[in-house]
Short mmCIF file of C-alpha atoms in Angstrom, two decimals:
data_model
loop_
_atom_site.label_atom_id
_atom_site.label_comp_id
_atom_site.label_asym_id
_atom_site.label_seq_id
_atom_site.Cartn_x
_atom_site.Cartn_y
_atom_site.Cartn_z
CA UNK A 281 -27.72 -16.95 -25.87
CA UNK A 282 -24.72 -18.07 -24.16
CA UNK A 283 -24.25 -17.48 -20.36
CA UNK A 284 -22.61 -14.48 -19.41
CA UNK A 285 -19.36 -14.77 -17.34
CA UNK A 286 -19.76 -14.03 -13.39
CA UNK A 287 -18.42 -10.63 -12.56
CA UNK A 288 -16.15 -12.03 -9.96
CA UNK A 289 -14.74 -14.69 -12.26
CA UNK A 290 -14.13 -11.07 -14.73
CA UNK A 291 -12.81 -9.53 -11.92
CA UNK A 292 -10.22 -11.76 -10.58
CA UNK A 293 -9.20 -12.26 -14.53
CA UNK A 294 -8.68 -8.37 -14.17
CA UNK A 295 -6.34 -8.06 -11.89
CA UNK A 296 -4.37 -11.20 -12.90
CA UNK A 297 -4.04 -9.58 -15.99
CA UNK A 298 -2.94 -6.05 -14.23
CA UNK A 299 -0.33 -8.31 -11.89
CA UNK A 300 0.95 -9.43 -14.67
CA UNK A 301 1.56 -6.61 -16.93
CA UNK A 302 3.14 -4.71 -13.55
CA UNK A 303 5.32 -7.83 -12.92
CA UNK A 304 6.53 -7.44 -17.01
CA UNK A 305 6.87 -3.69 -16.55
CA UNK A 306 9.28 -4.16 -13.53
CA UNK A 307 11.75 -6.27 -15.68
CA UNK A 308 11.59 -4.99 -18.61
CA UNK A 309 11.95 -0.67 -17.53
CA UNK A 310 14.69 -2.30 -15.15
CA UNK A 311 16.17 -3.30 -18.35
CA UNK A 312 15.47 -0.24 -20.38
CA UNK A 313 13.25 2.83 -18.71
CA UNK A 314 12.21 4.12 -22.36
CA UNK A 315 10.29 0.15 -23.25
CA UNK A 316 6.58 1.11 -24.32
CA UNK A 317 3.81 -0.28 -23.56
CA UNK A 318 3.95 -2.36 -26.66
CA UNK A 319 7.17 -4.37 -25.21
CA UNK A 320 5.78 -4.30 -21.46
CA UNK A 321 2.69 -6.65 -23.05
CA UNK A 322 4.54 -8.44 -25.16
CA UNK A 323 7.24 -9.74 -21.93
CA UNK A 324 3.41 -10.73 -20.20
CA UNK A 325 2.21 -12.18 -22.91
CA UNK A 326 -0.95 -11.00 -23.19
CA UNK A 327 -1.92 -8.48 -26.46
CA UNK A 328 -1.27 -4.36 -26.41
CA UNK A 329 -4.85 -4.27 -26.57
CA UNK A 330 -4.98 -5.54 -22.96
CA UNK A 331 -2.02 -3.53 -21.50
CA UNK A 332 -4.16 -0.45 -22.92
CA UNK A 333 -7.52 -1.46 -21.32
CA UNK A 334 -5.64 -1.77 -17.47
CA UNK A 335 -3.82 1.46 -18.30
CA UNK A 336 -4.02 4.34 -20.73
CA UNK A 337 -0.90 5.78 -21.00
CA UNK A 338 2.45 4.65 -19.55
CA UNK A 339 1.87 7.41 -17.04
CA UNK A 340 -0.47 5.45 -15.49
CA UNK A 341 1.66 2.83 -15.74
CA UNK A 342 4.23 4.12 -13.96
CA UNK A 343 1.87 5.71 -11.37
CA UNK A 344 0.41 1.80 -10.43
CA UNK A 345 3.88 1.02 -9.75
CA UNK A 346 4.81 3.80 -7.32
CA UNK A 347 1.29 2.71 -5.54
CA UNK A 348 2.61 -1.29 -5.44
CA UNK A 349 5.51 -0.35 -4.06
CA UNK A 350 4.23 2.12 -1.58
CA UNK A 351 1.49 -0.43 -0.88
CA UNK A 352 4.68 -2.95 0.38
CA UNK A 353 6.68 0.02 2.23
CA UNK A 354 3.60 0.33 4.28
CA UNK A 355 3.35 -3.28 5.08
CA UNK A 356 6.96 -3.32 5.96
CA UNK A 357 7.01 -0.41 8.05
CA UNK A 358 3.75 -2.37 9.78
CA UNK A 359 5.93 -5.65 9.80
CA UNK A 360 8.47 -3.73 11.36
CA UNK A 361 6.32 -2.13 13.98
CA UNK A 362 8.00 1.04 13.99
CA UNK A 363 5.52 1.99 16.44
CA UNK A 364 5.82 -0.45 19.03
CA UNK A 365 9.10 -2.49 18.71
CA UNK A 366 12.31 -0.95 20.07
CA UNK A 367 13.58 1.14 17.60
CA UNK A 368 16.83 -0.16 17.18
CA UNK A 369 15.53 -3.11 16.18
CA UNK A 370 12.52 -1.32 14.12
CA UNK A 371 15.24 0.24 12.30
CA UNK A 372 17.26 -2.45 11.27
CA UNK A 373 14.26 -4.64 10.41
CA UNK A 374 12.94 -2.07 8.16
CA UNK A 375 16.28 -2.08 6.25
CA UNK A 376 15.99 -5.52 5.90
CA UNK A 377 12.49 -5.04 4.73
CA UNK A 378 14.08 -2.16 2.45
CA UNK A 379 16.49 -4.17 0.79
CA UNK A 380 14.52 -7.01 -0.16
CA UNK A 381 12.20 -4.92 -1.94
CA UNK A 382 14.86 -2.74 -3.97
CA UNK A 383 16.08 -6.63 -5.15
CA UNK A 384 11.77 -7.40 -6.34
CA UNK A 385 11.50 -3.25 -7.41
CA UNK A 386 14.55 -2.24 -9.16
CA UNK A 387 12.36 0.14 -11.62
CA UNK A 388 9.98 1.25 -9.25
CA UNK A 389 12.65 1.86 -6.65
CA UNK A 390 13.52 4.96 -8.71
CA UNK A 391 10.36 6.42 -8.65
CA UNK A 392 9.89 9.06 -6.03
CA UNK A 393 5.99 8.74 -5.85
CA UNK A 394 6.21 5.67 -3.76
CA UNK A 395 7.23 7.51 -0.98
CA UNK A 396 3.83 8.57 -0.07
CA UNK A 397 3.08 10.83 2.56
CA UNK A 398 1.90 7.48 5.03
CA UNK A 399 5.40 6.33 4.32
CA UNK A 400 7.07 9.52 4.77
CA UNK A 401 5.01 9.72 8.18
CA UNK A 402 5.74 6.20 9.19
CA UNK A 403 9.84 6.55 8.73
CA UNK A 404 9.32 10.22 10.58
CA UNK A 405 7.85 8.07 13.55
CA UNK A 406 10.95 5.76 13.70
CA UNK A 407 13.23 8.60 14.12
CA UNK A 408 11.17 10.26 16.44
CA UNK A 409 11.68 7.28 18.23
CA UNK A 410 15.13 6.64 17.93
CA UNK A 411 15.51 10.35 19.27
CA UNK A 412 13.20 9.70 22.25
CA UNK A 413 15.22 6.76 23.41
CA UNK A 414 18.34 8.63 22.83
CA UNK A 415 19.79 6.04 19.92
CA UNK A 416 20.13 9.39 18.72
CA UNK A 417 20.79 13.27 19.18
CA UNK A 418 19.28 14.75 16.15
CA UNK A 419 16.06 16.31 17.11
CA UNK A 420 13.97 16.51 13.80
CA UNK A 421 12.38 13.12 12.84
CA UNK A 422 12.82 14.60 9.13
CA UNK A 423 15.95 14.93 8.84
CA UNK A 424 16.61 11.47 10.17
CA UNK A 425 14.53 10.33 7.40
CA UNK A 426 16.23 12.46 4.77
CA UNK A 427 19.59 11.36 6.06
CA UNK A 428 18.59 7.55 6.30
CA UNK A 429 17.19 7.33 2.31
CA UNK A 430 20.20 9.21 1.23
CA UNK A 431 22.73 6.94 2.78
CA UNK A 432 20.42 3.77 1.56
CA UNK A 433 20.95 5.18 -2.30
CA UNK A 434 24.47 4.87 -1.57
CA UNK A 435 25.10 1.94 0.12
CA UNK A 436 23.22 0.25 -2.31
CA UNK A 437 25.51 2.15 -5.45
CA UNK A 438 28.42 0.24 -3.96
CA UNK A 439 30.06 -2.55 -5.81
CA UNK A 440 30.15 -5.76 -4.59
CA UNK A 441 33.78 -5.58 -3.63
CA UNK A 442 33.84 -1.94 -1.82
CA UNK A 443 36.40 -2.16 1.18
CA UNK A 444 33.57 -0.41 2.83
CA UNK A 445 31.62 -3.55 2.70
CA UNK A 446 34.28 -5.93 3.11
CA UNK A 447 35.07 -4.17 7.03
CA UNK A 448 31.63 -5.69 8.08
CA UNK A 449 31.84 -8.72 10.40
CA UNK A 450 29.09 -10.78 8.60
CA UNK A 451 30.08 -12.81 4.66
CA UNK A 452 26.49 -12.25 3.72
CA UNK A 453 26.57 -9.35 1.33
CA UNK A 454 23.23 -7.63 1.95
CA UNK A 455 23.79 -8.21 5.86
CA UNK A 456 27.16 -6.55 4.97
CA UNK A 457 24.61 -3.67 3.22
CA UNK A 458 22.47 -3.37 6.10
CA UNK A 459 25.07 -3.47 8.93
CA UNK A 460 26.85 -0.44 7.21
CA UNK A 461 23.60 1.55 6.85
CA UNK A 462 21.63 0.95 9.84
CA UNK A 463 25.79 2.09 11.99
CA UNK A 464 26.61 5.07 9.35
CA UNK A 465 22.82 6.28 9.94
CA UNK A 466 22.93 6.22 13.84
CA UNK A 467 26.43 7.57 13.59
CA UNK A 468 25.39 10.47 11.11
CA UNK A 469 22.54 11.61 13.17
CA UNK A 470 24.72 11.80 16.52
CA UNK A 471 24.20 7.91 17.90
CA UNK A 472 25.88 4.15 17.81
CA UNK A 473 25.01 0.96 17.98
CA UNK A 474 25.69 -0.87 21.14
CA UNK A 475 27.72 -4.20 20.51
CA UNK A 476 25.35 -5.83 22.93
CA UNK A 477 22.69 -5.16 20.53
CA UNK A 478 23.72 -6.70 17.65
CA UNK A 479 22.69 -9.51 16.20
CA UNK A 480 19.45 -7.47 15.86
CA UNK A 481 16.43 -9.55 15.88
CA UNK A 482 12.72 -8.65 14.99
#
């Protein structure tokens, strides 16, 4: 009788296999949010019969990527430290963060799950915080929040060559992004950005 595998050898197999499979899901519903999870396994290479072992349906599918991403919201908002960093500079670092990951998630970006309540909470905390210091006048940390991801759908919607983007004072495009929502955020919820605090460091 042949030796049986070790259970942490299976293990780690596992979830190579499950990184995989969400890696191939990313690009390919990025390409086309209908694929199944017939063409998800066949862009990892590995057969359907796998893809349906790590998940059952594409509903659970779909629900491992919301918990990815949420996983890497949290450990930006913790990179961040929205709790202890001053918030200015919390914010703009976590739009940094932000950015990066809607360039790695541009599926799972979409999906509204990610936004767990911890998220939610953390992002409530920044604006609490920003109100506290007086980087801004609007009094409910919720609103901030609902402001902030609003204007982050849009500034991300513009082209390339927006005006908009082209009045920022930095070349790089995403700094050009993040310059425009971190000052149309403060401005929308009743604050600026000082000139003497930019550039904004973490």
């Amino acid at each position: 009788m042949g030796e049986k595998s070790p259970p942490r050898r299976i293990r780690a197999d596992a979830e190579r296999s499950t990184a995989r499979i969400l890696e191939a899901a990313e690009t390919v519903l990025a390409a086309d949010a209908t694929a199944s999870l017939e063409q998800i396994a066949d862009a990892a290479g590995l057969a359907r019969a796998t893809v349906h072992r790590r998940f059952a349906s594409r509903a659970a599918l779909l629900d491992a990527l919301a918990e990815r991403l949420s996983q890497r919201y949290l450990g930006g908002l913790a990179e961040a430290r929205v709790k202890t960093a001053p918030p200015l500079i919390a914010l703009h670092r976590v739009t940094e963060i932000v950015f990066d990951l809607k360039l790695c998630h541009r599926f799972a970006i979409q999906l509204t799950a990610a936004l767990t309540p911890e998220v939610l909470d953390g992002l409530d905390l920044l604006f609490a915080r920003l109100r506290d210091t007086e980087a801004i006048t609007a009094v409910d940390p919720a609103w901030g929040r609902k402001v902030y991801l609003a204007l982050l759908h849009e500034v991300q919607e513009l082209p390339a060559d927006s005006p908009t983007l082209a009045s920022s004072a930095t070349a790089d495009e995403t700094e050009a992004r993040i310059d425009l929502l971190v000052r149309t955020t403060l401005g929308a919820l009743g604050g600026s950005l000082p000139a003497t605090a930019l550039p904004l460091t973490s």
